[in-house]
PDB file of C-alpha atoms in Angstrom:
ATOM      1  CA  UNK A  29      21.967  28.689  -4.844  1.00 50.00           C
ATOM      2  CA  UNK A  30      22.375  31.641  -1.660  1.00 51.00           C
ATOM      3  CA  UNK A  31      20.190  33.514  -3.745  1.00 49.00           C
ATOM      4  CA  UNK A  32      17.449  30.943  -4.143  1.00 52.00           C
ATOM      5  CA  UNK A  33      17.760  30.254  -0.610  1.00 55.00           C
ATOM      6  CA  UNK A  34      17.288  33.515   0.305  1.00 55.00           C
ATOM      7  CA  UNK A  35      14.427  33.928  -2.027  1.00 52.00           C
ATOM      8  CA  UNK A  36      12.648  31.634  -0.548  1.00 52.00           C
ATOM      9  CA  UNK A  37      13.224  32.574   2.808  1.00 55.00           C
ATOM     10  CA  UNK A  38      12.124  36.517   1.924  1.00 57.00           C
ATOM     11  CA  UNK A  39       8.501  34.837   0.190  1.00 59.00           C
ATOM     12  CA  UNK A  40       8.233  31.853   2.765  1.00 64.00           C
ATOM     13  CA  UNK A  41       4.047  32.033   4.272  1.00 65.00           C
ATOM     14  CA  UNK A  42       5.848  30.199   7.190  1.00 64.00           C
ATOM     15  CA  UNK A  43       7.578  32.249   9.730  1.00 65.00           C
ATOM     16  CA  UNK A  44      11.094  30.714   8.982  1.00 71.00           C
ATOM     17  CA  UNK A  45      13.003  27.511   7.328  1.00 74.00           C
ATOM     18  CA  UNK A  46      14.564  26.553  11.034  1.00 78.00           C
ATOM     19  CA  UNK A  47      11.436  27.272  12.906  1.00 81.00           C
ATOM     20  CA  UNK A  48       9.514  25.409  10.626  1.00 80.00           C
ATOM     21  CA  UNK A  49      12.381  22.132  10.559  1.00 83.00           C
ATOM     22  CA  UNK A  50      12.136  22.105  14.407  1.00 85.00           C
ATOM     23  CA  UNK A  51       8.388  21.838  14.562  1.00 85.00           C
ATOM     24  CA  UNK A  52       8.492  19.217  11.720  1.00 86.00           C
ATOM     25  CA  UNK A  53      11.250  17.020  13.231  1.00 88.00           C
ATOM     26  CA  UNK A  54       9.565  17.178  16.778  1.00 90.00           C
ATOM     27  CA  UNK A  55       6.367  15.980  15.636  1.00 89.00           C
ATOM     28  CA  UNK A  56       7.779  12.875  13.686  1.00 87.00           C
ATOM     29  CA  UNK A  57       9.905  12.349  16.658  1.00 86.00           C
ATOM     30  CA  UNK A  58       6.397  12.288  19.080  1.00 86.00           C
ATOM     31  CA  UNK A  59       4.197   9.913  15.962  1.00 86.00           C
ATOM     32  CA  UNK A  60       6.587   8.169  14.568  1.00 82.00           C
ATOM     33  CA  UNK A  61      10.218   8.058  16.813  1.00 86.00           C
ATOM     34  CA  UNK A  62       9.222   7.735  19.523  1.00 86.00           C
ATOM     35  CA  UNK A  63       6.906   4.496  19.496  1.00 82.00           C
ATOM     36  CA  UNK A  64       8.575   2.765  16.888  1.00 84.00           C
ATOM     37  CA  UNK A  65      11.862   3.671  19.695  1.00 86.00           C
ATOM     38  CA  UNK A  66       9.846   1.912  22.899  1.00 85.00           C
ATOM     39  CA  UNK A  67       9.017  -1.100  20.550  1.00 84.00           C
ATOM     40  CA  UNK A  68      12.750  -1.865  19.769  1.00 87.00           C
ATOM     41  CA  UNK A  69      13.949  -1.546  23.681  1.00 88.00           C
ATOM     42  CA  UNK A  70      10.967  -3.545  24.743  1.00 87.00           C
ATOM     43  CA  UNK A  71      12.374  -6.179  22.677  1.00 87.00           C
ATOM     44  CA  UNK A  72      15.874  -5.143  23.718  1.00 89.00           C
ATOM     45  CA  UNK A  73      14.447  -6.935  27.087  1.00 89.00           C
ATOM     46  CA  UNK A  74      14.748 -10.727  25.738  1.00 88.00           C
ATOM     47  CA  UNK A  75      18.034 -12.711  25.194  1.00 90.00           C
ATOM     48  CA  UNK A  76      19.063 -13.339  21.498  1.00 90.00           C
ATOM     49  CA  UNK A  77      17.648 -16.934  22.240  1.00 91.00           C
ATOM     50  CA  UNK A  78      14.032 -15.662  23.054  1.00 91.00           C
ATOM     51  CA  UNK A  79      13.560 -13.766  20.551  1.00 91.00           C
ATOM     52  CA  UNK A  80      14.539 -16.180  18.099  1.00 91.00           C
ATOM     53  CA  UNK A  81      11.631 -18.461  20.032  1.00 90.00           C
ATOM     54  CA  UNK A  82       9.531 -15.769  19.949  1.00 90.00           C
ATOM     55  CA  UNK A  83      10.190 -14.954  16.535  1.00 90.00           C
ATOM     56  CA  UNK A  84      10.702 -18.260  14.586  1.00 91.00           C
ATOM     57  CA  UNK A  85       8.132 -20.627  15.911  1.00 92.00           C
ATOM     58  CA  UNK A  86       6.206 -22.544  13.021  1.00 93.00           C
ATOM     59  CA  UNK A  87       2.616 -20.529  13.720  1.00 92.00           C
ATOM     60  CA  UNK A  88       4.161 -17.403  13.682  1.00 93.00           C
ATOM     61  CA  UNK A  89       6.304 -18.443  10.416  1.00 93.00           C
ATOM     62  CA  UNK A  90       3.278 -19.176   8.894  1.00 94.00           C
ATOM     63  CA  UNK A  91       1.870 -15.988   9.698  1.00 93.00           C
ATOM     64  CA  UNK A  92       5.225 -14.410   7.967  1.00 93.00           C
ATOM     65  CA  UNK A  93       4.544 -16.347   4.575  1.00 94.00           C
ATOM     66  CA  UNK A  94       1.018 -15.427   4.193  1.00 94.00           C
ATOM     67  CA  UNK A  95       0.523 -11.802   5.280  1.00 93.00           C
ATOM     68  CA  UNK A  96       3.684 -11.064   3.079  1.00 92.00           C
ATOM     69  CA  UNK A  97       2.746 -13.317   0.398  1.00 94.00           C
ATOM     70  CA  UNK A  98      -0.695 -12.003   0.249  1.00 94.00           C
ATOM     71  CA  UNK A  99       0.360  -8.132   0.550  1.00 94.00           C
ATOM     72  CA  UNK A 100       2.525  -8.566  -2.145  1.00 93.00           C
ATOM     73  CA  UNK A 101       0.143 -10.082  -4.213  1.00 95.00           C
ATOM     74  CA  UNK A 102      -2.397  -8.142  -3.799  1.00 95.00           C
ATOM     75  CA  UNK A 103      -0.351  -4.442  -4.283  1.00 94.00           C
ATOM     76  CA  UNK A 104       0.517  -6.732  -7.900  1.00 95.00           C
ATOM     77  CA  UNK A 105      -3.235  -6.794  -8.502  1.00 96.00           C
ATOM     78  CA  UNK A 106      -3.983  -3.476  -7.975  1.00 94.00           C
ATOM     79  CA  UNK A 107      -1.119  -1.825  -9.742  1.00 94.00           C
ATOM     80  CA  UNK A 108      -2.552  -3.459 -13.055  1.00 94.00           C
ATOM     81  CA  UNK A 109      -6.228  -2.756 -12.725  1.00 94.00           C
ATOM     82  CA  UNK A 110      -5.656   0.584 -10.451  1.00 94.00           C
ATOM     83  CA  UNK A 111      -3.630   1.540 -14.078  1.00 94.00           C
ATOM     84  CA  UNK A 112      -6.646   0.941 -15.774  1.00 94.00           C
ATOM     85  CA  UNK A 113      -9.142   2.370 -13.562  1.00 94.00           C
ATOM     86  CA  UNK A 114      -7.209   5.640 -13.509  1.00 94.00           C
ATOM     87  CA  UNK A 115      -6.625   5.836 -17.080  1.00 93.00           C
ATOM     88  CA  UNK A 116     -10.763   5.033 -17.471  1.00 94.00           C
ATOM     89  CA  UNK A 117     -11.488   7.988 -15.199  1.00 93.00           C
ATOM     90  CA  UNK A 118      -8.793  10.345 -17.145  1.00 92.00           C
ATOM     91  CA  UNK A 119      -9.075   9.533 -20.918  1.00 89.00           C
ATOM     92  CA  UNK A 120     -12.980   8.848 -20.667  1.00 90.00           C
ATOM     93  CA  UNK A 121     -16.047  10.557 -20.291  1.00 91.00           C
ATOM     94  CA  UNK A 122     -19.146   8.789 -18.951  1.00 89.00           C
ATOM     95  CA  UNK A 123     -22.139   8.884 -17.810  1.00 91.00           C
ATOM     96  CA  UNK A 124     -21.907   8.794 -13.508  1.00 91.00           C
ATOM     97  CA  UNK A 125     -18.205   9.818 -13.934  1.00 90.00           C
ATOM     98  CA  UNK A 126     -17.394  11.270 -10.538  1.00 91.00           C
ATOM     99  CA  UNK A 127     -19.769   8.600  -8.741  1.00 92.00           C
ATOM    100  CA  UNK A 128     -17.141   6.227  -9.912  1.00 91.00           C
ATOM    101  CA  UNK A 129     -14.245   8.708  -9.145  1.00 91.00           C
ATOM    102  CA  UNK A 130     -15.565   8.747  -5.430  1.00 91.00           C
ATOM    103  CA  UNK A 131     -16.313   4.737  -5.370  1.00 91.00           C
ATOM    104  CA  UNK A 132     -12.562   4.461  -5.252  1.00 91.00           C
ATOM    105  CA  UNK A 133     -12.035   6.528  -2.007  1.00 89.00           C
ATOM    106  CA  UNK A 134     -14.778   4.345  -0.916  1.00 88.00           C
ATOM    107  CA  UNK A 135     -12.154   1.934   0.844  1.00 88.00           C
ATOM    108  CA  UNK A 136     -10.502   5.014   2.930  1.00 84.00           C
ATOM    109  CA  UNK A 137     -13.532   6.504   4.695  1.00 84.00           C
ATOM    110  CA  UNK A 138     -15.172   3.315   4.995  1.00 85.00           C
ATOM    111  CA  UNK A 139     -14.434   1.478   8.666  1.00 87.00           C
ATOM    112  CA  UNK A 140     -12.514  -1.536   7.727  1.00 87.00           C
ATOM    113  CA  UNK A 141     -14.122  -3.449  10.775  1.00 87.00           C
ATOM    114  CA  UNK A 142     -17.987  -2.820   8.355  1.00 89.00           C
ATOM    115  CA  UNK A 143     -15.332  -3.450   4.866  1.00 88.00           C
ATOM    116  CA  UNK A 144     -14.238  -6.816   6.674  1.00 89.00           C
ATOM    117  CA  UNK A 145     -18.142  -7.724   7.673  1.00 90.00           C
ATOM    118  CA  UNK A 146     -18.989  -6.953   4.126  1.00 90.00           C
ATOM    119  CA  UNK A 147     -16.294  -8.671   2.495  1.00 91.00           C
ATOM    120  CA  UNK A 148     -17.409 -11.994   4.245  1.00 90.00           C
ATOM    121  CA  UNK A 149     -20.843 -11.629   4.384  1.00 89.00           C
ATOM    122  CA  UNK A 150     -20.288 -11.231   0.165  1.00 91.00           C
ATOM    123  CA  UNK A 151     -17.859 -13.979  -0.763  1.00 91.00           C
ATOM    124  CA  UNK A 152     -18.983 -16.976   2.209  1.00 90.00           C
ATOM    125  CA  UNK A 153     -20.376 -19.402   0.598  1.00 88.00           C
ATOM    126  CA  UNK A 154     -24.260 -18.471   0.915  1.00 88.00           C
ATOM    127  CA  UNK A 155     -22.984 -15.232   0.150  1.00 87.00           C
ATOM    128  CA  UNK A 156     -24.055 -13.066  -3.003  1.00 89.00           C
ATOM    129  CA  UNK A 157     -21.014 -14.003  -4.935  1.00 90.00           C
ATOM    130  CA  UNK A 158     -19.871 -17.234  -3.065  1.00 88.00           C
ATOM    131  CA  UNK A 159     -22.731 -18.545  -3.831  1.00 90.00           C
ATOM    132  CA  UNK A 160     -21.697 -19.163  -7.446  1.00 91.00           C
ATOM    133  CA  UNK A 161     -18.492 -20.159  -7.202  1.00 90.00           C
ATOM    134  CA  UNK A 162     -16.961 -23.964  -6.853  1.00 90.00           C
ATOM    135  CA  UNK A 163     -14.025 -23.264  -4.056  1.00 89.00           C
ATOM    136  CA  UNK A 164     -14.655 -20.934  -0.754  1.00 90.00           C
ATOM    137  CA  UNK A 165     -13.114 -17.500  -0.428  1.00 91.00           C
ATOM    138  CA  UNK A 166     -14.213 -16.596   3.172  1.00 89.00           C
ATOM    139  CA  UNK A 167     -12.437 -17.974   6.042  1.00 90.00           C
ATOM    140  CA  UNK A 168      -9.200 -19.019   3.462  1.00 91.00           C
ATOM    141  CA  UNK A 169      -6.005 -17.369   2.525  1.00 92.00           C
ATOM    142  CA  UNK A 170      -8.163 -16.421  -0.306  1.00 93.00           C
ATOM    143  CA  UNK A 171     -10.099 -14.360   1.498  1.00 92.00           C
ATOM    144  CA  UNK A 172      -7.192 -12.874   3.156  1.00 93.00           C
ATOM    145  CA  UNK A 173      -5.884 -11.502  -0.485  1.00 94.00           C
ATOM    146  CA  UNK A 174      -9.537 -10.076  -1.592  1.00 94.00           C
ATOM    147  CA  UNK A 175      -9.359  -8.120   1.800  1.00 93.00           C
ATOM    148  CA  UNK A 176      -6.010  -6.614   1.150  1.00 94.00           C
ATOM    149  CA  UNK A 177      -6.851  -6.163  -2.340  1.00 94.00           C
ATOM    150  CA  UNK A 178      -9.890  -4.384  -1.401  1.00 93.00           C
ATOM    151  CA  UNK A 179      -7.915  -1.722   0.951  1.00 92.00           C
ATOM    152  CA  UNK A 180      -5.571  -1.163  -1.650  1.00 92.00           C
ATOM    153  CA  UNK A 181      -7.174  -0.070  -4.835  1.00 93.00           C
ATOM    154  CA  UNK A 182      -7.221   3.644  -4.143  1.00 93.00           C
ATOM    155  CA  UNK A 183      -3.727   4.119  -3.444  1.00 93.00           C
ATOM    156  CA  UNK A 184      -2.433   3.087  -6.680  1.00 94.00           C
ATOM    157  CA  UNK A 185      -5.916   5.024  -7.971  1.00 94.00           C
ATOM    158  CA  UNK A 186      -4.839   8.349  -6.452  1.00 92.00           C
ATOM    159  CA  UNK A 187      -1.406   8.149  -7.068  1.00 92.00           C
ATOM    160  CA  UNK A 188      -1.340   7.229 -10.644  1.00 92.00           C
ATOM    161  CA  UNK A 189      -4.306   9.230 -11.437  1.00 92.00           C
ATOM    162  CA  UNK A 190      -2.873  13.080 -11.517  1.00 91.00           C
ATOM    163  CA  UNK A 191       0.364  12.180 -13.002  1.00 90.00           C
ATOM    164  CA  UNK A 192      -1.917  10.571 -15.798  1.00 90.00           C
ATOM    165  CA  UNK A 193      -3.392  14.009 -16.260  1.00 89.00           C
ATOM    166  CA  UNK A 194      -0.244  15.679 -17.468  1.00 87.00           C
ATOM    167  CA  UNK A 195       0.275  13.396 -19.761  1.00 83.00           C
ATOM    168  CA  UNK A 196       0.520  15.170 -23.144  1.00 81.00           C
ATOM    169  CA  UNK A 197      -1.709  13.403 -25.913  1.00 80.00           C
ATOM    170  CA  UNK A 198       0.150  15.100 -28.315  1.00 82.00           C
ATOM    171  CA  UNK A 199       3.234  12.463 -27.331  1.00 83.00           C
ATOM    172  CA  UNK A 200       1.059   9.690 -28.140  1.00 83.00           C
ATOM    173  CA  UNK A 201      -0.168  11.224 -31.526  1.00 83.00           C
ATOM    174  CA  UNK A 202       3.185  11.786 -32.481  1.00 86.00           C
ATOM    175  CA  UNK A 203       4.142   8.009 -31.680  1.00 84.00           C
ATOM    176  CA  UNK A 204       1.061   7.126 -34.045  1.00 83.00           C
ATOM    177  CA  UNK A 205       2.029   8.928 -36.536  1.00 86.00           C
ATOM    178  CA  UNK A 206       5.404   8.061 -36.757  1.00 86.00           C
ATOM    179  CA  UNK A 207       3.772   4.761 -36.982  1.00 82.00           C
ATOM    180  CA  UNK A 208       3.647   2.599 -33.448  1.00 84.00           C
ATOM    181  CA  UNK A 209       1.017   0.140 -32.524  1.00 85.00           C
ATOM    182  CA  UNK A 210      -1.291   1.172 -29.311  1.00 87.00           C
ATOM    183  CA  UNK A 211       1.228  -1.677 -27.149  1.00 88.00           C
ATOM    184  CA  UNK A 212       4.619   0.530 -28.580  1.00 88.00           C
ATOM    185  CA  UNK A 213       2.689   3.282 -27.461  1.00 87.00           C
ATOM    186  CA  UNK A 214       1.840   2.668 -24.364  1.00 87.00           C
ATOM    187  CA  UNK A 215       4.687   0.319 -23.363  1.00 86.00           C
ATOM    188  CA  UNK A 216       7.873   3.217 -25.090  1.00 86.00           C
ATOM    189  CA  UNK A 217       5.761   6.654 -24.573  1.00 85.00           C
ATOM    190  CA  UNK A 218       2.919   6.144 -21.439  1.00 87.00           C
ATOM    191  CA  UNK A 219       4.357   3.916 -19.266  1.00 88.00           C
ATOM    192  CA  UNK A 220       8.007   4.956 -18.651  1.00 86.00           C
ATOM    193  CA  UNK A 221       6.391   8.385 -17.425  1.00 87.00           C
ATOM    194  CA  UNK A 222       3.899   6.202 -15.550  1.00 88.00           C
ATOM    195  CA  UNK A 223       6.122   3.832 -13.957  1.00 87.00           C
ATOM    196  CA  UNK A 224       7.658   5.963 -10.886  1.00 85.00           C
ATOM    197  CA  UNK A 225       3.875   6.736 -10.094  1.00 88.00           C
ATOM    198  CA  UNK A 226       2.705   3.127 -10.142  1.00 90.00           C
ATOM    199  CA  UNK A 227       5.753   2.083  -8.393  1.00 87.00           C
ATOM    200  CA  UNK A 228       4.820   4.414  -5.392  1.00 87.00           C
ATOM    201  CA  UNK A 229       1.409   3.078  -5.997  1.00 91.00           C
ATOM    202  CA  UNK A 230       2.173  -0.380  -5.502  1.00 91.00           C
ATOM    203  CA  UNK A 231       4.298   0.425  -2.379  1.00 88.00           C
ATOM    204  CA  UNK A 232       1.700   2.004  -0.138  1.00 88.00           C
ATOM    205  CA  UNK A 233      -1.014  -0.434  -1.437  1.00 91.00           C
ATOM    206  CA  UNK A 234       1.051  -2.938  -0.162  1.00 91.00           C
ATOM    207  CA  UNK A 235       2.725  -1.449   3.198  1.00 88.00           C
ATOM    208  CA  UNK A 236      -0.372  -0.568   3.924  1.00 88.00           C
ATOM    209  CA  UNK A 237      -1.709  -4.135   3.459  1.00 91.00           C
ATOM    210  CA  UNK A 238       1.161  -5.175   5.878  1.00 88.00           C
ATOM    211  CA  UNK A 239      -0.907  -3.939   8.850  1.00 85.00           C
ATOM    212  CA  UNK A 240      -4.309  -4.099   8.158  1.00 88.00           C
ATOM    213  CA  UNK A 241      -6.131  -5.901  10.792  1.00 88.00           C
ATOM    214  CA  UNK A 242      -9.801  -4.748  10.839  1.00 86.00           C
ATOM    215  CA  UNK A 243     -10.835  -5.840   7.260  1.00 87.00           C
ATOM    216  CA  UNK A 244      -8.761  -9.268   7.491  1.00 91.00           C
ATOM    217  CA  UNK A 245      -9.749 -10.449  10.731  1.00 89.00           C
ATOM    218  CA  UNK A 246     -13.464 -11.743   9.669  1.00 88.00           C
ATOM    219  CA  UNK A 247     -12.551 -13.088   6.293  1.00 89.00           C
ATOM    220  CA  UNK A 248      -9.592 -14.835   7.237  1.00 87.00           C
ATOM    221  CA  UNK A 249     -11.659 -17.039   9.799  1.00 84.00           C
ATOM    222  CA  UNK A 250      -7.885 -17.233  11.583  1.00 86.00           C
ATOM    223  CA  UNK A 251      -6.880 -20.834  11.727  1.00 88.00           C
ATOM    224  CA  UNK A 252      -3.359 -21.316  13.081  1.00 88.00           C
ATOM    225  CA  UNK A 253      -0.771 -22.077  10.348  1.00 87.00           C
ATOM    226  CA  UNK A 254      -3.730 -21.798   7.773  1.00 88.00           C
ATOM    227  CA  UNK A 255      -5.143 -18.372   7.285  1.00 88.00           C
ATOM    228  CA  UNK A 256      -3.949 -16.710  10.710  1.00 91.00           C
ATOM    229  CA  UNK A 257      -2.103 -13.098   9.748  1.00 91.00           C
ATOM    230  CA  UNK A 258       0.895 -11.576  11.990  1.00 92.00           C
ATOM    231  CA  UNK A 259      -1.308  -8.325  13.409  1.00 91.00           C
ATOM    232  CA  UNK A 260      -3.453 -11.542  14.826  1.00 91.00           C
ATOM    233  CA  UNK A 261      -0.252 -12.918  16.165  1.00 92.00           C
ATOM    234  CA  UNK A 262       0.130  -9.920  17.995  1.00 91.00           C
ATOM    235  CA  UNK A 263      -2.456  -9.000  19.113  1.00 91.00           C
ATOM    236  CA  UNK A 264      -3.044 -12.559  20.803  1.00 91.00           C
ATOM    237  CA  UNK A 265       0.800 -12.187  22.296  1.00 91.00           C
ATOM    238  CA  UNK A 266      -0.500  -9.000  23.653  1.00 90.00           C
ATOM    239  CA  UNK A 267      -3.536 -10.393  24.967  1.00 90.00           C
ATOM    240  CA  UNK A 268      -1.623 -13.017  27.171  1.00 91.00           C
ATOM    241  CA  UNK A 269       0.697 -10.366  28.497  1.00 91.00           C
ATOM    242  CA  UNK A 270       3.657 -11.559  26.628  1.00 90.00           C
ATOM    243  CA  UNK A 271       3.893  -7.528  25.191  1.00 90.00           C
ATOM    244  CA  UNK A 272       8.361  -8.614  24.881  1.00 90.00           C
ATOM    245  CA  UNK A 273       7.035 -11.234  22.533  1.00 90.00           C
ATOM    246  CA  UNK A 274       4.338  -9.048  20.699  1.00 91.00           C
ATOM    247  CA  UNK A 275       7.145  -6.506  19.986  1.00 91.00           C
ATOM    248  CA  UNK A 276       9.185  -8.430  18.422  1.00 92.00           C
ATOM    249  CA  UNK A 277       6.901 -10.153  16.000  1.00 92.00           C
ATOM    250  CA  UNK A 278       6.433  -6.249  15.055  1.00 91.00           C
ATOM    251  CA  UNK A 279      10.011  -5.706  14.968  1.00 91.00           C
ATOM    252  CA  UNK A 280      10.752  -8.807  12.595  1.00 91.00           C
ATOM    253  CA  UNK A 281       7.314  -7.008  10.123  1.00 89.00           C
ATOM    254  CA  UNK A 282       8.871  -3.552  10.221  1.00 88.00           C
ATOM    255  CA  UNK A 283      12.603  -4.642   9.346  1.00 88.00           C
ATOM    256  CA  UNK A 284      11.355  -6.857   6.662  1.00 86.00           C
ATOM    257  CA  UNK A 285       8.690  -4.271   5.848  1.00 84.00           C
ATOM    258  CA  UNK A 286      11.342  -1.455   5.481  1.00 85.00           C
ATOM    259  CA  UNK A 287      13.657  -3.264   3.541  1.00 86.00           C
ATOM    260  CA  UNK A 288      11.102  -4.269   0.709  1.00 81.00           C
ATOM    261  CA  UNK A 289      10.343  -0.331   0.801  1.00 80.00           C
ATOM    262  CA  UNK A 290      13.848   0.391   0.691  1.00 85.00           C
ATOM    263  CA  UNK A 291      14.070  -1.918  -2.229  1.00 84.00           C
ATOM    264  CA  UNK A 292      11.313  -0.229  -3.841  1.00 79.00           C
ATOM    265  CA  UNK A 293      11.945   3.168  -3.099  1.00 78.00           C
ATOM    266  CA  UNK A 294      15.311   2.617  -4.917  1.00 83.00           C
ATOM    267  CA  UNK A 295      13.746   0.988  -7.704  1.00 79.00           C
ATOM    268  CA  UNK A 296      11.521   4.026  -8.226  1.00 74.00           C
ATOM    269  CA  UNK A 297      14.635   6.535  -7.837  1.00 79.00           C
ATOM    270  CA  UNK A 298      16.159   4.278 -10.438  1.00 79.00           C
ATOM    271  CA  UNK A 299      13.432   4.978 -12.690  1.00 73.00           C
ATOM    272  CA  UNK A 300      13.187   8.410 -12.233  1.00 72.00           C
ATOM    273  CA  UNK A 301      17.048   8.771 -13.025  1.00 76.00           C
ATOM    274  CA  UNK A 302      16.047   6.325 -16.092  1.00 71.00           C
ATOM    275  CA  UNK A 303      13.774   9.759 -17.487  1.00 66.00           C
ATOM    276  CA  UNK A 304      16.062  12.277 -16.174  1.00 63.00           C
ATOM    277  CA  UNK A 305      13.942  13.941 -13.284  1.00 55.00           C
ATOM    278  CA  UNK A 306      16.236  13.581 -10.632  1.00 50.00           C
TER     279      UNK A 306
END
C-alpha cells in the first residue's frame, strides 16, 4: 500500500496529493457548501411552528406529490427505453448512426426555456401531436412528466452507453450455447453487469428532474394544487419577499431529495458488491 502511494505520488501530472485535496475541497466548499450552508441558516431564522406553515400547507403539499411523483416516474421511463436506446446505438449499425448518437445530447445543449416552448407548442391540443390524441397533455400533470422525461433521456443514455461497450459478446455466446433463451440471457448475463450503470442512470435522470424549472414551467400551465411544481413554489415565495419561506420549501426538496439518493446510491453499492467490484 506505502509503495503504491508513493508510486503514485512520484508519476502524479499534478503537483501533489495534498495540494491537489485542498484546491478540490475549497472549491466544493465555494459551489456547493457554502450555498447549500446560507439556505439552512436562513431557514434556521423561523420557529419550528413556521416552518411547519411554511412547509406543510395544502398548495405546497401538492407541489411535493407531483414534482416527486412525476420525477420518479419519469427517471422509471427512461431507464427502460434509455436501455434500449443505448444498446441500439452499441450492438447496431445504421444508416445516420451518430446523427442519432448526438440527438440524445440534444436535451443538454438545448435551453430548456426553447425545450419547454417546444414541448407545449407540440403536445397542446392544436399541437402536431395533441392534435390526435383524445385527453390534453399541455397545461396537465401530464405534461409535467413528458417535460421531465424529455430532460432525462441522456443521462441514463450516457451512462449506460460505455459500460455497454465492454460488454464481452463472447459471454452472451457462451450463454447461447450452453443453451439460454435471449430473456436468460439478458436478464442472468447483460443485465447484472448493467444494473449499477442504469441505477446511476436513473438517479441523475431523476435528481435532475427534481429541479428543473425552465422546461416545466410552460407545459405545466401551473394551476395551484393541480399541475403547480415546488421550483414554482419557490420562486413565487421568493418573489413576495418571503426568501425564510422559499428556503425552506428547498430545504424540505433537498432532505427528501438526498435521502432517495442515499437510498439509491446504496442500492447501487449493493449491486456492485452483488458482482464483486467493490
Amino acid at each position: 500500500m506505502i509503495f503504491t502511494r508513493t508510486l503514485l505520488r512520484r508519476h502524479s501530472v499534478l503537483p501533489g496529493f495534498d495540494l491537489a485535496l485542498g484546491f478540490a475541497l475549497l472549491y466544493l466548499s465555494l459551489i456547493v457548501l457554502v450555498p447549500l450552508s446560507a439556505a439552512f441558516l436562513k431557514t434556521a431564522t423561523l420557529s419550528w411552528g413556521q416552518f411547519l406553515e411554511a412547509t406543510t400547507t395544502p398548495r405546497v403539499l401538492a407541489s411535493y406529490r407531483l414534482t416527486f411523483g412525476a420525477s420518479l416516474l419519469a427517471a422509471a421511463l427512461n431507464a427502460l427505453f434509455g436501455l434500449i436506446v443505448a444498446w441500439v446505438l452499441v450492438r447496431y449499425d445504421f444508416p445516420f448512426k451518430r446523427l442519432v448518437d448526438a440527438l440524445v445530447d440534444l436535451p443538454f445543449a438545448l435551453p430548456t426555456a426553447v425545450a419547454g416552448i417546444a414541448l407545449t407548442a407540440i403536445w397542446a391540443q392544436n399541437g402536431w401531436l395533441g392534435q390526435w390524441l383524445p385527453f390534453q397533455v399541455s397545461f396537465t400533470p401530464l405534461g409535467v412528466w413528458v417535460a421531465l422525461v424529455f430532460i432525462g433521456l441522456p443521462f441514463v443514455v450516457r451512462t449506460v452507453q460505455p459500460v455497454l461497450e465492454d460488454v464481452n459478446q463472447e459471454l452472451e455466446e457462451a450463454a447461447a450455447t450452453l443453451g439460454a433463451t435471449r430473456w436468460q440471457t439478458f436478464a442472468k448475463v447483460v443485465f447484472p453487469i448493467l444494473s449499477p450503470a442504469l441505477l446511476t442512470g436513473f438517479a441523475l435522470a431523476f435528481a435532475r428532474a427534481l429541479g428543473e424549472y425552465g422546461s416545466v414551467i410552460f407545459i405545466a400551465g401551473n394551476m395551484p394544487m393541480i399541475s403547480e411544481i415546488t421550483p414554482l413554489i419557490i420562486i413565487s415565495k421568493l418573489e413576495q419577499y418571503d426568501y425564510a419561506g422559499a428556503t425552506a420549501v428547498a430545504v424540505v426538496m433537498l432532505g427528501v431529495s438526498f435521502a432517495l439518493l442515499l437510498a439509491i446510491n446504496s442500492l447501487q453499492a449493493w449491486a456492485r458488491r452483488r458482482q464483486g467490484m467493490l
